[in-house]
Every structure is written in C-alpha cells, then in structure tokens.
C-alpha positions as a LaTeX table, in Angstrom:
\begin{tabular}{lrrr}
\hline
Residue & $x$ (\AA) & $y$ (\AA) & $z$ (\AA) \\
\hline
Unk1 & 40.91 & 347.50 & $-0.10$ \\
Unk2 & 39.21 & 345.34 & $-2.96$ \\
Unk3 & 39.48 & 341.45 & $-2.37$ \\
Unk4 & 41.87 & 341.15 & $-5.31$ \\
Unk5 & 44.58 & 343.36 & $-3.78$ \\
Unk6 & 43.89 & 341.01 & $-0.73$ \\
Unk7 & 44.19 & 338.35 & $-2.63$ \\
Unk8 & 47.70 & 339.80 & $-4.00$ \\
Unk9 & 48.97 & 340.64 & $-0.43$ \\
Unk10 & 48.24 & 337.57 & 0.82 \\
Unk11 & 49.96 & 335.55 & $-1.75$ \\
Unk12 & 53.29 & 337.58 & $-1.87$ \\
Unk13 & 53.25 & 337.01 & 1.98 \\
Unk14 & 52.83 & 333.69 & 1.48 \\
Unk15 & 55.40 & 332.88 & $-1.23$ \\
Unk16 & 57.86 & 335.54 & 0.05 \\
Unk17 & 57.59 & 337.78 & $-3.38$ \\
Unk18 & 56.38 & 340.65 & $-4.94$ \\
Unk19 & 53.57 & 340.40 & $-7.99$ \\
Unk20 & 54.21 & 341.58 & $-10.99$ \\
Unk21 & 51.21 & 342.50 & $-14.01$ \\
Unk22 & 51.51 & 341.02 & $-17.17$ \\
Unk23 & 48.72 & 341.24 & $-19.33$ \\
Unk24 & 45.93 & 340.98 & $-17.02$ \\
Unk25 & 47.43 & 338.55 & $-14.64$ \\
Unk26 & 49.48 & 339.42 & $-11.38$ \\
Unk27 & 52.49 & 337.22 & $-11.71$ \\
Unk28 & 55.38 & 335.97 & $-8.76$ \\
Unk29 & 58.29 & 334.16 & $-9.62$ \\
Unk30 & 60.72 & 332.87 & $-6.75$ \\
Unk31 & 64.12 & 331.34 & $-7.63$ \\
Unk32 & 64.53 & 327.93 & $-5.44$ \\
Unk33 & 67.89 & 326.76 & $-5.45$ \\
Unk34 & 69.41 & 323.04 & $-4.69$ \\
Unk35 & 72.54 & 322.24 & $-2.24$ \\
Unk36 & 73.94 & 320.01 & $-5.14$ \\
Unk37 & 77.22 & 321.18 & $-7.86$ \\
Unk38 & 76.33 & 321.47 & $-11.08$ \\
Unk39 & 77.91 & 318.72 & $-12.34$ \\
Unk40 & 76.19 & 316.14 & $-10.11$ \\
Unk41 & 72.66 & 317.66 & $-11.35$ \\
Unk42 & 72.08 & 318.46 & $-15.09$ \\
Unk43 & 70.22 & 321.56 & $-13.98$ \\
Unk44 & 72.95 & 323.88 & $-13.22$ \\
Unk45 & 70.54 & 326.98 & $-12.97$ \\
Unk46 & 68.03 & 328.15 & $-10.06$ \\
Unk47 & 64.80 & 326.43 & $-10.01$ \\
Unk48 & 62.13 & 328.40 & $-10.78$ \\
Unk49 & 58.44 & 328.68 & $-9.61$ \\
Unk50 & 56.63 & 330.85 & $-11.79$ \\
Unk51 & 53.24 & 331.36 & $-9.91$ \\
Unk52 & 49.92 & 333.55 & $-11.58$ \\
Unk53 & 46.23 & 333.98 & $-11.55$ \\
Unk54 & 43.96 & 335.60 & $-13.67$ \\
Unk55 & 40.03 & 336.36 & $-13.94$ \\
Unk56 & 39.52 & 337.01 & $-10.41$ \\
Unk57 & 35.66 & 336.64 & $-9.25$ \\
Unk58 & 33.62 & 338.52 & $-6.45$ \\
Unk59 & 33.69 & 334.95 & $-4.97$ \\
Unk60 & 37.31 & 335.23 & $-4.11$ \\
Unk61 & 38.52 & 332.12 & $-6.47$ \\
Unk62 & 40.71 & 332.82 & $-9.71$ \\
Unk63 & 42.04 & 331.10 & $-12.73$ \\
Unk64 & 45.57 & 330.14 & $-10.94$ \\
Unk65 & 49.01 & 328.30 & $-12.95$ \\
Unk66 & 52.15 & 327.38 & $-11.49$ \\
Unk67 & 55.22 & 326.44 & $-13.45$ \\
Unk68 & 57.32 & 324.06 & $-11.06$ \\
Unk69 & 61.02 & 322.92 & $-12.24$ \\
Unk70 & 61.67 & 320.19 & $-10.18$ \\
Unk71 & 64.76 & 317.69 & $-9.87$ \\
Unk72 & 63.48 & 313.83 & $-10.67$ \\
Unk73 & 63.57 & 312.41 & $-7.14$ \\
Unk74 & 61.58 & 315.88 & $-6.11$ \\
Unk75 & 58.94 & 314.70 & $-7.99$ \\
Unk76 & 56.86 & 312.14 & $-6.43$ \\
Unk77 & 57.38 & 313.72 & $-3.29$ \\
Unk78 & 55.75 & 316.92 & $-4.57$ \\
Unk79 & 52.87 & 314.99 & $-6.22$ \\
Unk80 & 52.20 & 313.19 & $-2.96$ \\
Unk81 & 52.70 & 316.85 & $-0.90$ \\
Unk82 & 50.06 & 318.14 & $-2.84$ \\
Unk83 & 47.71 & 315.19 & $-2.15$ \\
Unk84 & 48.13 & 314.83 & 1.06 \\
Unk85 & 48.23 & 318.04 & 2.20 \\
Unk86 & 45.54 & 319.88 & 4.43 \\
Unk87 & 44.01 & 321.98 & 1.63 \\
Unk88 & 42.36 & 319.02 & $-0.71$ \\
Unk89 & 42.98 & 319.80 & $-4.57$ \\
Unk90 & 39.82 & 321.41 & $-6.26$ \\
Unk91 & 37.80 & 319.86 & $-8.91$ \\
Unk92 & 38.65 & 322.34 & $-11.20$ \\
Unk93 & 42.40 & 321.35 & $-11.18$ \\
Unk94 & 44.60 & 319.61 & $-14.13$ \\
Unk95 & 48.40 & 319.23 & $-14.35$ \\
Unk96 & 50.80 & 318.02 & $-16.83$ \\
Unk97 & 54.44 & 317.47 & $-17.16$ \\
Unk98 & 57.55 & 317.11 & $-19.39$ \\
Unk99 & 61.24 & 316.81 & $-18.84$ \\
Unk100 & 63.31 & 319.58 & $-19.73$ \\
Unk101 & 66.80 & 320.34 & $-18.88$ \\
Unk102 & 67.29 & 316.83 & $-17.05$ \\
Unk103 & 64.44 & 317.13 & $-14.71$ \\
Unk104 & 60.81 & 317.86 & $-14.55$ \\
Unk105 & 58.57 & 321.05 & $-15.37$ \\
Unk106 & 55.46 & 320.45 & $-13.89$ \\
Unk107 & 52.47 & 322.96 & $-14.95$ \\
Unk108 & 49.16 & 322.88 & $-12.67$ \\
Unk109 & 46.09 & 324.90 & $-13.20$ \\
Unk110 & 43.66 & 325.63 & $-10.82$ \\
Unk111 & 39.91 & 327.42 & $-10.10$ \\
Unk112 & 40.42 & 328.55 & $-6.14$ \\
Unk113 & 41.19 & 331.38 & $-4.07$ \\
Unk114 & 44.64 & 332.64 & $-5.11$ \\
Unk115 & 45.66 & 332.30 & $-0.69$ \\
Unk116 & 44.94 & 328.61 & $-0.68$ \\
Unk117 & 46.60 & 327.71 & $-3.97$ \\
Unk118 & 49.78 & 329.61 & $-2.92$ \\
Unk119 & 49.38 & 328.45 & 0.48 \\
Unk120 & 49.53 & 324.40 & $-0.98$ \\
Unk121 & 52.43 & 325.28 & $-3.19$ \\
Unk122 & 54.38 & 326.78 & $-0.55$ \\
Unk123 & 54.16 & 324.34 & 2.03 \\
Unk124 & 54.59 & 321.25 & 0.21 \\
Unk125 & 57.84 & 323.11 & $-2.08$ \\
Unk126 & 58.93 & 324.15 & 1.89 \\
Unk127 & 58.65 & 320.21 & 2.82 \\
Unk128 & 60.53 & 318.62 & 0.02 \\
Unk129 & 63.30 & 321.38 & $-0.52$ \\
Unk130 & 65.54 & 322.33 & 2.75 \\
Unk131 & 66.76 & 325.40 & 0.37 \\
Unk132 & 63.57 & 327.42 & $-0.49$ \\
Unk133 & 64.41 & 330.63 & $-1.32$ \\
Unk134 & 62.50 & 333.24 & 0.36 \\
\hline
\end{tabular}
C-alpha cells in the first residue's frame, strides 16, 4: 500500500470519516453537534470540521487545513487543547480566525504527517465537546 493511502486510512480511523478527492486533496468533513436549542445558541446548524491535506511527500508530512466552527466559550479551550496537548504544534503551523454566524471559524494550516495532525484535532475537539459526532 503507498504511504499516502496509509496516511488516508489512518486519518478516517482517526476522525471517524471517509475521505473524499477534490482537486488533488483528500478531504473529511464530520458534522459535530451541541446539546444546546437553537435559540439559546445563534448557531442553529451542525458544527462542522472540514479537515484536508494536500502535496503529500515521501517523508510522510503534507500540506494539512482544518476549518473548525466553534461556539465562543469553545474557543479558548480549543486553543489551549491544542497547546497543551501531547503532539507539540509544528513550526510550519499558522491559524487565523473570524466570527461568523455568532461564533468562531477557526482555520489552521499545517506541514506534518496527516496521522498526527488528525490525531491533535481529534482529541482536543473529543475533550472540549461531550457530543462529537463520530
């Protein structure tokens, strides 16, 4: 099996989803949903983690992006999930935000194996969110 088909396996194990190709990239999207009605929380849709990589190298690391929606008070608890957790953030990593639909759409982009930037986003969404949809 070539290492980017690993590389695919092991992130739709790890975030509970099929890939799908779009131009190049293999792209997995999981719906996250929150315990709250919709009228206490502006966001009356699913959350959505969009999750892709691109340019995969013989090395094993990729060009990975994740588009988080996140409610407000998920926030900082993400931000300090992904600092504090086990796999350290590469050098080659940048994130931004903006609010949309009353919350927070965080994008992060990231040099590293595919597995360990899946692996990060998955354990820290699974510690701040008691509803991750698998």
């Amino acid at each position: 099996m070539k290492l980017e088909e690993t590389a695919v396996r092991q992130v739709s194990l790890l975030l509970n989803t099929g890939p799908e190709a779009e131009a190049g990239k293999r792209v997995f999207t999981i719906n996250r949903t929150t315990a709250e009605e919709p009228a206490a929380n502006p966001i009356n849709h699913p959350f959505l983690l969009g999750v892709s990589f691109e340019q995969y190298q013989e090395d094993g690391t990729a060009v990975n992006e994740a588009e988080i929606f996140l409610r407000t008070e998920d926030y900082q608890r993400f931000i300090t999930g992904l600092i504090e957790h086990e796999y350290l953030l590469p050098a080659n990593y940048r994130q931004w935000k903006e609010e949309k639909f009353g919350g927070i759409c965080l994008h992060m982009e990231a040099t590293e194996a595919p597995g360990l930037f899946a692996a990060r986003l998955a354990a820290v969404l699974r510690k701040i969110s008691s509803e991750f949809d698998r």
